[in-house]
Short mmCIF file of C-alpha atoms in Angstrom, two decimals:
data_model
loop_
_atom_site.label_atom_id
_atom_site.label_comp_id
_atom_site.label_asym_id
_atom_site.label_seq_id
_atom_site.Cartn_x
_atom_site.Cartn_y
_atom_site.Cartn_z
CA UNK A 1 -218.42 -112.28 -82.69
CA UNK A 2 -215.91 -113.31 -80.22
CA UNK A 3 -214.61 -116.98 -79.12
CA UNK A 4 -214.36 -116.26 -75.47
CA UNK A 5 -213.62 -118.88 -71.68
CA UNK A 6 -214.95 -117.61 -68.99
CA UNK A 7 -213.61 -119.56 -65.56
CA UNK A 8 -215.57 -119.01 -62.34
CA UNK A 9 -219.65 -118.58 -62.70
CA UNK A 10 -220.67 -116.91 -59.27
CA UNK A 11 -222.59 -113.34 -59.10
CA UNK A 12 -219.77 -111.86 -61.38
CA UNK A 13 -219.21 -114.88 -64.06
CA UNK A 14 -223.21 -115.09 -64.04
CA UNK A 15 -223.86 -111.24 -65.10
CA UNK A 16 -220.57 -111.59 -67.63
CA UNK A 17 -221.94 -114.76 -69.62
CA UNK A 18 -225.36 -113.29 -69.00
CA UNK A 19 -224.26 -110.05 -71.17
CA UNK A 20 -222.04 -111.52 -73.40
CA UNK A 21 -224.98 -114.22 -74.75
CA UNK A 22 -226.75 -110.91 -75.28
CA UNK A 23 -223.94 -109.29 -77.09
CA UNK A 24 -223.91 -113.06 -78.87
CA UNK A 25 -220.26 -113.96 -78.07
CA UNK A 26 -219.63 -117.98 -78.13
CA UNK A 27 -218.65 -118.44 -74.64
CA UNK A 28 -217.47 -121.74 -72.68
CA UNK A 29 -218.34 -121.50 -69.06
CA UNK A 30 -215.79 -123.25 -66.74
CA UNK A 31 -216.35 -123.64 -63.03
CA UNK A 32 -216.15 -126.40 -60.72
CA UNK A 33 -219.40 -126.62 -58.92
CA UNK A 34 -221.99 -128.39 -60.93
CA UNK A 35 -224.99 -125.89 -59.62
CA UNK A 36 -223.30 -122.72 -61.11
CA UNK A 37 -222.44 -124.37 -64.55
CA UNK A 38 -226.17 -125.45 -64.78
CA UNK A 39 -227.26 -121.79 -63.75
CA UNK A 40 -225.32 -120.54 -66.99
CA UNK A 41 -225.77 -122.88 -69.02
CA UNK A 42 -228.80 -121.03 -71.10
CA UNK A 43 -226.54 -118.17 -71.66
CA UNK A 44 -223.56 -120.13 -72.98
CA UNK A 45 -222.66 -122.03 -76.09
CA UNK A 46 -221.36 -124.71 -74.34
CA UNK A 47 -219.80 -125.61 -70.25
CA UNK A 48 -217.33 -127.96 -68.39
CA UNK A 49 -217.35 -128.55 -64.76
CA UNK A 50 -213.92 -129.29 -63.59
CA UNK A 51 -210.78 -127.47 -61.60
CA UNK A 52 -209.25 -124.25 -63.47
CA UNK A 53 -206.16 -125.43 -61.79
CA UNK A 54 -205.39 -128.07 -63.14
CA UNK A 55 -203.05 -128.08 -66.16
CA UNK A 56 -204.86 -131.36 -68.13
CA UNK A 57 -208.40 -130.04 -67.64
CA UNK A 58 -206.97 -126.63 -68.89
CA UNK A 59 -205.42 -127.84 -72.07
CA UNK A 60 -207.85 -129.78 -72.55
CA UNK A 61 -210.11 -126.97 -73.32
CA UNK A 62 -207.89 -125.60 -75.97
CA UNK A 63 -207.21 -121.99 -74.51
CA UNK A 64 -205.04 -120.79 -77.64
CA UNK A 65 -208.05 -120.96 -79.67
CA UNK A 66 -210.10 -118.19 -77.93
CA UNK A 67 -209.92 -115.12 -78.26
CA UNK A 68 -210.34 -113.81 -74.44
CA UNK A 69 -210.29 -115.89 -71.35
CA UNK A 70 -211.72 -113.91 -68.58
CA UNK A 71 -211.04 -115.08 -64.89
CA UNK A 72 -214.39 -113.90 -62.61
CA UNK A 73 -212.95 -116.41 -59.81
CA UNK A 74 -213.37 -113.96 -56.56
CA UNK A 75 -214.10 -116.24 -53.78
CA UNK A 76 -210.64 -117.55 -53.58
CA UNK A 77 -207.75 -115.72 -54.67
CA UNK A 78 -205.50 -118.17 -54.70
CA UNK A 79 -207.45 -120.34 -57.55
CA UNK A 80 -207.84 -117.19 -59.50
CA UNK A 81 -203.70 -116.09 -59.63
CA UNK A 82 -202.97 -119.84 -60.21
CA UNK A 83 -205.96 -120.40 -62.89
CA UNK A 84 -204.31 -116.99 -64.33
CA UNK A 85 -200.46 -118.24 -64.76
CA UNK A 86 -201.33 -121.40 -65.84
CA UNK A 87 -203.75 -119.47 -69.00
CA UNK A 88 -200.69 -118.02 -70.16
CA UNK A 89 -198.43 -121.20 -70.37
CA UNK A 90 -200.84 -122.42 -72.27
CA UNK A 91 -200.59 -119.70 -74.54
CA UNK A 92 -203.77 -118.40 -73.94
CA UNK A 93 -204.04 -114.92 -76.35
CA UNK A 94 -205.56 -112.27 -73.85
CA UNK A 95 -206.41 -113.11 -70.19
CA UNK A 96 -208.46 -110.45 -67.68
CA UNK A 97 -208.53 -111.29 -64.78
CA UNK A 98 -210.53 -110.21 -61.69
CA UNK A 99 -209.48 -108.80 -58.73
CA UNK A 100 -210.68 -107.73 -55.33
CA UNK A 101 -208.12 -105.47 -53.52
CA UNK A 102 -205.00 -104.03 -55.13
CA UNK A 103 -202.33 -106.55 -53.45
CA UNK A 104 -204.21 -108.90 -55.92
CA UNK A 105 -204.27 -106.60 -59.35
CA UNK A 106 -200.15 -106.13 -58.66
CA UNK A 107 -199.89 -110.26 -58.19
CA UNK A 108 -202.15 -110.76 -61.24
CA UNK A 109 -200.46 -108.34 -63.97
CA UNK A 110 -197.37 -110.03 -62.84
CA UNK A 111 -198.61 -113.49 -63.54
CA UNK A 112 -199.74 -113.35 -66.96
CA UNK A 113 -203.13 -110.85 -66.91
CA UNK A 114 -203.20 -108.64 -69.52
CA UNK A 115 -205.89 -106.63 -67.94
CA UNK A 116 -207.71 -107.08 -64.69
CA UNK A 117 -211.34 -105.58 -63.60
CA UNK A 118 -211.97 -104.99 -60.02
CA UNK A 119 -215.94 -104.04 -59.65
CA UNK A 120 -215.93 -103.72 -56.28
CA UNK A 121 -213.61 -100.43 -56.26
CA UNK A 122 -214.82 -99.29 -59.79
CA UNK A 123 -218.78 -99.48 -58.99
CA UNK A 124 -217.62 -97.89 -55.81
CA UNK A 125 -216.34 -95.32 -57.37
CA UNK A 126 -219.32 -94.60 -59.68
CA UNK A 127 -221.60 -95.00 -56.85
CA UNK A 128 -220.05 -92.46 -54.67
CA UNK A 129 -219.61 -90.00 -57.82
CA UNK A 130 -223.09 -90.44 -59.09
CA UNK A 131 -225.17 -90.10 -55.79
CA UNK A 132 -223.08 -86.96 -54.43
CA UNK A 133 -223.94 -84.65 -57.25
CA UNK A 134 -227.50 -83.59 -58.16
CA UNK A 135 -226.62 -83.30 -62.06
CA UNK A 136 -224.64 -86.34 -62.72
CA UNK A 137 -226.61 -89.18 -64.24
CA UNK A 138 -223.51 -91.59 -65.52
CA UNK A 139 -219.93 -91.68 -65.58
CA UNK A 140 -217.04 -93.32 -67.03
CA UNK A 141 -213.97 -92.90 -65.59
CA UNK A 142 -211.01 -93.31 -68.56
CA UNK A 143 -208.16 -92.70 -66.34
CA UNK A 144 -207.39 -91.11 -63.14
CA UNK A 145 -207.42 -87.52 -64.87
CA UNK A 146 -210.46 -88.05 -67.50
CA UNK A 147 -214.08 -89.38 -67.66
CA UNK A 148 -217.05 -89.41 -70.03
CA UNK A 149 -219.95 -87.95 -68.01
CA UNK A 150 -223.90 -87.55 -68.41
CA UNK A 151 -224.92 -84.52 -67.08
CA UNK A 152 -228.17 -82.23 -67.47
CA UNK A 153 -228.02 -79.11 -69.54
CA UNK A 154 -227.14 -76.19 -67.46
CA UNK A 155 -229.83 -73.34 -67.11
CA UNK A 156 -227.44 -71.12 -68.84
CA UNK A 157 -227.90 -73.43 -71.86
CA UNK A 158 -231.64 -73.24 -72.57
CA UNK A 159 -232.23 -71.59 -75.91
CA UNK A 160 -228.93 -71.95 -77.19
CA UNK A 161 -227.10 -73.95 -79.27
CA UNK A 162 -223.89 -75.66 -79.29
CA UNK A 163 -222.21 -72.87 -81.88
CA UNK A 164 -223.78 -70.12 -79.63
CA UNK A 165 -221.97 -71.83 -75.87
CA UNK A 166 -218.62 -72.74 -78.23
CA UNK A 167 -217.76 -75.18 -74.40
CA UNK A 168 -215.16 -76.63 -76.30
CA UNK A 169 -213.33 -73.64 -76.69
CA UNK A 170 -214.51 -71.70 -73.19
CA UNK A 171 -214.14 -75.25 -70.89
CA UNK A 172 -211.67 -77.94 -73.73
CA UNK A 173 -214.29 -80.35 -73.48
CA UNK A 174 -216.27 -82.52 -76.32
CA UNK A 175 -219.58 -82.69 -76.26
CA UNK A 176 -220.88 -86.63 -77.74
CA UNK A 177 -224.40 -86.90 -77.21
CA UNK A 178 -227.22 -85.74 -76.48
CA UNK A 179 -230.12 -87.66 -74.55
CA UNK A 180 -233.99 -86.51 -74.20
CA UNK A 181 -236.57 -88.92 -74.02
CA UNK A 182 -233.96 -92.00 -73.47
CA UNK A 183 -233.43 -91.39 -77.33
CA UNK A 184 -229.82 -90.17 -78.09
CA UNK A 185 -228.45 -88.00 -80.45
CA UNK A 186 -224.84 -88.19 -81.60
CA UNK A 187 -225.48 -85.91 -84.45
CA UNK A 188 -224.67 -82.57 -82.77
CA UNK A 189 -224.03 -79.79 -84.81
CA UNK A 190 -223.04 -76.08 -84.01
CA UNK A 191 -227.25 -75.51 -84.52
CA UNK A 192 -227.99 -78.14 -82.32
CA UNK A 193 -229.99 -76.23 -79.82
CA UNK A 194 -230.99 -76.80 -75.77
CA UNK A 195 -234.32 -76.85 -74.78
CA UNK A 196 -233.54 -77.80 -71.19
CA UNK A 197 -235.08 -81.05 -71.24
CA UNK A 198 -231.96 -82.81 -72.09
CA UNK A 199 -229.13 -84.29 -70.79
CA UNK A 200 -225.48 -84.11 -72.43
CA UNK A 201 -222.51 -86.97 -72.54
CA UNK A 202 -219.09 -84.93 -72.36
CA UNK A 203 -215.73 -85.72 -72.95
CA UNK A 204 -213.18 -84.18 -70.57
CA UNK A 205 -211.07 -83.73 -68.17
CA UNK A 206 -212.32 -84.40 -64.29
CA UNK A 207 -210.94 -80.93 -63.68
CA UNK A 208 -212.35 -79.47 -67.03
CA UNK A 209 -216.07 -81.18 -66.54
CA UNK A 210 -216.34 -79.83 -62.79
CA UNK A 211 -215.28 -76.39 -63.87
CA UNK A 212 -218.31 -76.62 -66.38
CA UNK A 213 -220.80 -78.11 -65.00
CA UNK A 214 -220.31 -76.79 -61.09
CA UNK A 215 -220.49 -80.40 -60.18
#
């Protein structure tokens, strides 16, 4: 369990305390319009309307003593770079931030995020990866270069097993799961066979995974 502030409760900040109460984090909600912090507050341990930009409300809230302070502010960059900088002279430990083009990420990093998100270009991403291929079911994208995928089990697969296809050799990628039924095996073994029903999450390279899987 995590100690974590999370400053601005829109859309974004909503689904992130939302997930973390699930996940059962202690999270502080921060945002200055009354509505929002009433919205979240049966998802969060505790909440404080007031301005993220100001430095006595901010201390006030003792920022050293969590362990992540996320920053879903993304109506108004300007509170969000500000509310970011003034984290870190406080000495908060870890701040992600959120950002919406990639002017903002650059401005961000260099005021005192140690990581930022930006879910507008990374669902876009998945979105347009996902819906242009007929065998992709998820994806993760690691870096620019490497990705976790779900795919479906080729035909060529059916009726053999994972010794028999030896992919990591013939393609260099790792094979994690496997998914039939929504129930997921991680125990694959070289007898692990296909039955065609399945789906499979691999470890690869983009290049490696498309040579593989035709995608």
């Amino acid at each position: 369990m995590k100690s974590i502030l999370l400053i601005g409760l829109g859309r974004f900040g909503r689904h992130i305390a939302m997930k973390l109460n699930e996940l059962h984090h202690q999270v502080m909600a921060v945002d200055r319009n009354e509505e929002r912090v009433e919205a979240a507050l049966p998802y969060v341990t505790s909440a404080q309307i007031g301005d993220s930009k100001k430095a006595a409300f901010m201390e006030s809230l003792g920022v050293r003593n969590f362990d992540v302070c996320i920053v879903a502010i993304g109506d108004d960059f300007q509170s969000s770079l500000e509310t970011t900088a003034l984290l870190k002279e406080l000495g908060a430990r870890f701040v992600v931030s959120r950002a919406a083009r990639d002017t903002h990420a650059k401005f961000l990093l260099r005021n005192g995020a140690d990581e930022v998100v930006y879910p507008e270009k990374q669902l876009a991403n998945w979105t347009a990866i996902r819906f242009s291929s007929d065998h992709i079911f998820d994806y993760i994208e690691l870096n620019r270069d490497n990705a976790i995928v779900e795919v479906s089990v080729p035909p060529a697969w059916h009726g053999k097993t994972v010794g028999e296809l030896d992919v990591r050799k013939k393609y260099n990628i790792n094979l994690l799961a496997v998914k039939s039924n929504n129930n997921l095996n991680i125990d694959i073994t070289t007898d692990t066979r296909f039955t065609g029903n399945e789906t499979v999450l691999v470890l690869g390279s983009n290049r490696a995974i498309q040579k593989c899987f035709h995608t």
